[in-house]
mmCIF file of C-alpha atoms in Angstrom:
data_model
loop_
_atom_site.group_PDB
_atom_site.id
_atom_site.type_symbol
_atom_site.label_atom_id
_atom_site.label_comp_id
_atom_site.label_asym_id
_atom_site.label_seq_id
_atom_site.Cartn_x
_atom_site.Cartn_y
_atom_site.Cartn_z
ATOM 1 C CA UNK A 14 79.697 8.271 -18.442
ATOM 2 C CA UNK A 15 77.296 9.916 -16.027
ATOM 3 C CA UNK A 16 77.554 9.199 -12.327
ATOM 4 C CA UNK A 17 74.242 10.926 -11.549
ATOM 5 C CA UNK A 18 70.959 9.001 -11.440
ATOM 6 C CA UNK A 19 67.296 9.542 -10.816
ATOM 7 C CA UNK A 20 64.532 7.414 -9.329
ATOM 8 C CA UNK A 21 60.853 8.190 -8.941
ATOM 9 C CA UNK A 22 61.374 10.124 -5.696
ATOM 10 C CA UNK A 23 65.107 10.861 -5.499
ATOM 11 C CA UNK A 24 68.079 12.373 -7.253
ATOM 12 C CA UNK A 25 71.253 10.359 -6.716
ATOM 13 C CA UNK A 26 74.010 12.744 -7.544
ATOM 14 C CA UNK A 27 77.618 13.567 -6.992
ATOM 15 C CA UNK A 28 78.008 16.500 -4.626
ATOM 16 C CA UNK A 29 78.831 19.968 -5.919
ATOM 17 C CA UNK A 30 81.585 21.503 -3.785
ATOM 18 C CA UNK A 31 80.337 25.078 -3.964
ATOM 19 C CA UNK A 32 76.664 24.307 -3.392
ATOM 20 C CA UNK A 33 76.226 21.328 -1.075
ATOM 21 C CA UNK A 34 78.119 22.394 2.039
ATOM 22 C CA UNK A 35 75.043 23.349 4.060
ATOM 23 C CA UNK A 36 73.134 20.179 3.161
ATOM 24 C CA UNK A 37 76.115 17.930 3.905
ATOM 25 C CA UNK A 38 76.721 19.691 7.219
ATOM 26 C CA UNK A 39 73.070 19.260 8.195
ATOM 27 C CA UNK A 40 73.382 15.515 7.566
ATOM 28 C CA UNK A 41 76.835 14.884 9.040
ATOM 29 C CA UNK A 42 76.243 16.989 12.147
ATOM 30 C CA UNK A 43 73.731 14.383 13.348
ATOM 31 C CA UNK A 44 75.366 11.841 15.647
ATOM 32 C CA UNK A 45 72.782 9.240 14.606
ATOM 33 C CA UNK A 46 73.979 9.513 10.998
ATOM 34 C CA UNK A 47 77.668 8.847 11.750
ATOM 35 C CA UNK A 48 77.891 6.817 14.983
ATOM 36 C CA UNK A 49 77.964 3.439 13.171
ATOM 37 C CA UNK A 50 81.162 4.333 11.241
ATOM 38 C CA UNK A 51 82.388 5.436 14.034
ATOM 39 C CA UNK A 52 82.981 9.104 13.446
ATOM 40 C CA UNK A 53 82.348 12.299 15.343
ATOM 41 C CA UNK A 54 79.557 14.475 14.019
ATOM 42 C CA UNK A 55 80.569 17.736 12.379
ATOM 43 C CA UNK A 56 80.412 20.798 14.581
ATOM 44 C CA UNK A 57 81.073 23.676 12.146
ATOM 45 C CA UNK A 58 79.954 24.127 8.553
ATOM 46 C CA UNK A 59 83.534 24.629 7.320
ATOM 47 C CA UNK A 60 84.104 20.912 7.981
ATOM 48 C CA UNK A 61 81.526 20.089 5.318
ATOM 49 C CA UNK A 62 83.354 22.205 2.752
ATOM 50 C CA UNK A 63 86.602 20.387 3.581
ATOM 51 C CA UNK A 64 84.793 17.062 3.249
ATOM 52 C CA UNK A 65 83.371 18.067 -0.131
ATOM 53 C CA UNK A 66 86.851 18.969 -1.400
ATOM 54 C CA UNK A 67 88.278 15.727 -0.054
ATOM 55 C CA UNK A 68 85.643 13.530 -1.686
ATOM 56 C CA UNK A 69 86.012 15.420 -4.979
ATOM 57 C CA UNK A 70 89.755 14.676 -4.961
ATOM 58 C CA UNK A 71 89.139 11.026 -4.099
ATOM 59 C CA UNK A 72 86.647 10.802 -6.974
ATOM 60 C CA UNK A 73 89.107 12.332 -9.455
ATOM 61 C CA UNK A 74 91.731 9.722 -8.537
ATOM 62 C CA UNK A 75 89.181 6.867 -8.836
ATOM 63 C CA UNK A 76 89.685 6.068 -5.177
ATOM 64 C CA UNK A 77 86.095 6.681 -4.054
ATOM 65 C CA UNK A 78 82.695 7.976 -5.114
ATOM 66 C CA UNK A 79 80.079 9.486 -2.836
ATOM 67 C CA UNK A 80 76.533 10.359 -3.829
ATOM 68 C CA UNK A 81 74.053 12.643 -2.129
ATOM 69 C CA UNK A 82 70.509 11.339 -2.025
ATOM 70 C CA UNK A 83 68.204 14.307 -2.559
ATOM 71 C CA UNK A 84 64.451 14.071 -2.204
ATOM 72 C CA UNK A 85 62.779 15.519 -5.301
ATOM 73 C CA UNK A 86 59.733 16.844 -3.466
ATOM 74 C CA UNK A 87 61.603 19.326 -1.269
ATOM 75 C CA UNK A 88 65.289 19.183 -2.269
ATOM 76 C CA UNK A 89 66.409 17.881 1.141
ATOM 77 C CA UNK A 90 69.491 15.666 1.271
ATOM 78 C CA UNK A 91 68.469 12.600 3.279
ATOM 79 C CA UNK A 92 71.602 10.480 2.881
ATOM 80 C CA UNK A 93 75.107 10.163 1.561
ATOM 81 C CA UNK A 94 76.041 6.799 0.096
ATOM 82 C CA UNK A 95 79.506 6.047 -1.177
ATOM 83 C CA UNK A 96 82.069 3.490 -2.117
ATOM 84 C CA UNK A 97 85.692 3.654 -1.108
ATOM 85 C CA UNK A 98 88.735 1.425 -0.870
ATOM 86 C CA UNK A 99 87.971 0.298 -4.400
ATOM 87 C CA UNK A 100 90.095 -2.668 -5.394
ATOM 88 C CA UNK A 101 90.155 -2.617 -9.192
ATOM 89 C CA UNK A 102 92.081 -5.909 -9.319
ATOM 90 C CA UNK A 103 89.641 -7.840 -7.125
ATOM 91 C CA UNK A 104 86.628 -5.807 -8.327
ATOM 92 C CA UNK A 105 85.273 -4.993 -4.898
ATOM 93 C CA UNK A 106 84.735 -1.926 -2.748
ATOM 94 C CA UNK A 107 83.639 -0.848 0.689
ATOM 95 C CA UNK A 108 80.224 0.751 0.983
ATOM 96 C CA UNK A 109 79.590 3.562 3.444
ATOM 97 C CA UNK A 110 76.444 5.466 4.210
ATOM 98 C CA UNK A 111 75.254 8.226 6.451
ATOM 99 C CA UNK A 112 71.487 8.307 6.751
ATOM 100 C CA UNK A 113 69.220 10.982 8.167
ATOM 101 C CA UNK A 114 66.211 10.022 10.275
ATOM 102 C CA UNK A 115 64.105 10.407 7.099
ATOM 103 C CA UNK A 116 66.001 7.662 5.276
ATOM 104 C CA UNK A 117 64.908 4.132 6.089
ATOM 105 C CA UNK A 118 64.440 0.801 4.382
ATOM 106 C CA UNK A 119 61.843 2.050 1.881
ATOM 107 C CA UNK A 120 64.119 4.856 0.673
ATOM 108 C CA UNK A 121 67.159 2.576 0.500
ATOM 109 C CA UNK A 122 65.160 -0.004 -1.479
ATOM 110 C CA UNK A 123 64.537 2.704 -4.061
ATOM 111 C CA UNK A 124 68.037 4.197 -4.347
ATOM 112 C CA UNK A 125 70.511 1.443 -3.483
ATOM 113 C CA UNK A 126 69.625 -0.848 -6.429
ATOM 114 C CA UNK A 127 70.406 2.006 -8.837
ATOM 115 C CA UNK A 128 73.847 2.466 -7.287
ATOM 116 C CA UNK A 129 74.563 -1.260 -7.037
ATOM 117 C CA UNK A 130 73.470 -1.856 -10.639
ATOM 118 C CA UNK A 131 75.803 0.901 -11.798
ATOM 119 C CA UNK A 132 78.676 -0.530 -9.785
ATOM 120 C CA UNK A 133 77.993 -3.981 -11.185
ATOM 121 C CA UNK A 134 77.174 -3.239 -14.827
ATOM 122 C CA UNK A 135 79.344 -0.202 -15.573
ATOM 123 C CA UNK A 136 82.232 -0.541 -13.124
ATOM 124 C CA UNK A 137 82.119 -4.359 -13.059
ATOM 125 C CA UNK A 138 82.440 -4.563 -9.276
ATOM 126 C CA UNK A 139 81.038 -7.813 -7.950
ATOM 127 C CA UNK A 140 81.342 -7.480 -4.175
ATOM 128 C CA UNK A 141 80.461 -4.724 -1.727
ATOM 129 C CA UNK A 142 81.445 -4.793 1.905
ATOM 130 C CA UNK A 143 80.240 -2.568 4.716
ATOM 131 C CA UNK A 144 81.807 -2.284 8.152
ATOM 132 C CA UNK A 145 79.736 -1.123 11.112
ATOM 133 C CA UNK A 146 80.580 -0.455 14.711
ATOM 134 C CA UNK A 147 79.438 -3.515 16.673
ATOM 135 C CA UNK A 148 76.094 -2.761 18.280
ATOM 136 C CA UNK A 149 74.746 -0.625 15.419
ATOM 137 C CA UNK A 150 71.524 -2.624 15.424
ATOM 138 C CA UNK A 151 69.452 -0.265 13.262
ATOM 139 C CA UNK A 152 72.095 -0.229 10.528
ATOM 140 C CA UNK A 153 72.536 -4.018 10.785
ATOM 141 C CA UNK A 154 68.802 -4.570 10.305
ATOM 142 C CA UNK A 155 68.790 -2.353 7.211
ATOM 143 C CA UNK A 156 71.728 -4.215 5.681
ATOM 144 C CA UNK A 157 70.184 -7.614 6.377
ATOM 145 C CA UNK A 158 66.826 -6.518 4.927
ATOM 146 C CA UNK A 159 68.654 -5.378 1.778
ATOM 147 C CA UNK A 160 70.288 -8.797 1.332
ATOM 148 C CA UNK A 161 73.701 -8.246 2.914
ATOM 149 C CA UNK A 162 75.200 -11.188 4.804
ATOM 150 C CA UNK A 163 76.950 -10.799 8.122
ATOM 151 C CA UNK A 164 80.415 -12.277 7.785
ATOM 152 C CA UNK A 165 81.577 -11.749 11.357
ATOM 153 C CA UNK A 166 83.360 -9.290 13.587
ATOM 154 C CA UNK A 167 86.818 -7.781 13.299
ATOM 155 C CA UNK A 168 87.947 -7.200 16.891
ATOM 156 C CA UNK A 169 89.756 -4.003 17.866
ATOM 157 C CA UNK A 170 89.868 -2.645 14.328
ATOM 158 C CA UNK A 171 89.858 0.994 15.322
ATOM 159 C CA UNK A 172 90.638 3.226 18.222
ATOM 160 C CA UNK A 173 87.948 5.841 18.716
ATOM 161 C CA UNK A 174 87.745 8.275 21.611
ATOM 162 C CA UNK A 175 90.119 6.175 23.700
ATOM 163 C CA UNK A 176 88.468 2.799 23.229
ATOM 164 C CA UNK A 177 89.035 -0.129 20.902
ATOM 165 C CA UNK A 178 86.199 -0.554 18.434
ATOM 166 C CA UNK A 179 85.055 -3.857 16.966
ATOM 167 C CA UNK A 180 83.628 -3.707 13.453
ATOM 168 C CA UNK A 181 80.986 -6.058 12.068
ATOM 169 C CA UNK A 182 81.495 -6.952 8.405
ATOM 170 C CA UNK A 183 78.547 -7.281 6.020
ATOM 171 C CA UNK A 184 78.887 -8.189 2.366
ATOM 172 C CA UNK A 185 76.797 -8.290 -0.761
ATOM 173 C CA UNK A 186 77.527 -9.925 -4.049
ATOM 174 C CA UNK A 187 76.074 -7.506 -6.555
ATOM 175 C CA UNK A 188 73.394 -9.915 -7.815
ATOM 176 C CA UNK A 189 71.968 -10.446 -4.309
ATOM 177 C CA UNK A 190 70.476 -7.015 -3.501
ATOM 178 C CA UNK A 191 66.843 -7.130 -2.405
ATOM 179 C CA UNK A 192 64.834 -4.271 -3.861
#
């Protein structure tokens, strides 16, 4: 079973620990790519190597899967999209993404259906959920445009940099994605 995919303009692939550190650091060092999670941006490239090792271990234990979205034309990584907190009994998972400034609705409409179809057809997951920091309007608009429904807000779900963070919950039943 291959976890790597291809669209007309993008490679959707599992990261390679020894090769993708620089590209992952470039993406995750941008505050705009991680603020909606909430998470601090990376500050040194060694953090990316640790992250690559961590996601490889989580993949091996069937706990999570993260893909890098690489543009075919220039080889740049424009996003990381993953699933985590997979519940194999309930057949659902939590979606997470970090998007560069070059990754918008058009790019997501090309790559996300490939991932969602794989999750639905091969892994038999039927529900995806994404949690965003309240006030992440750009991310919310993308999710809504892709067919996700806002289910509400979980108050004080996280503590981040000394403040309580509310998280908005969006969900998608796998047959509802808008391409």
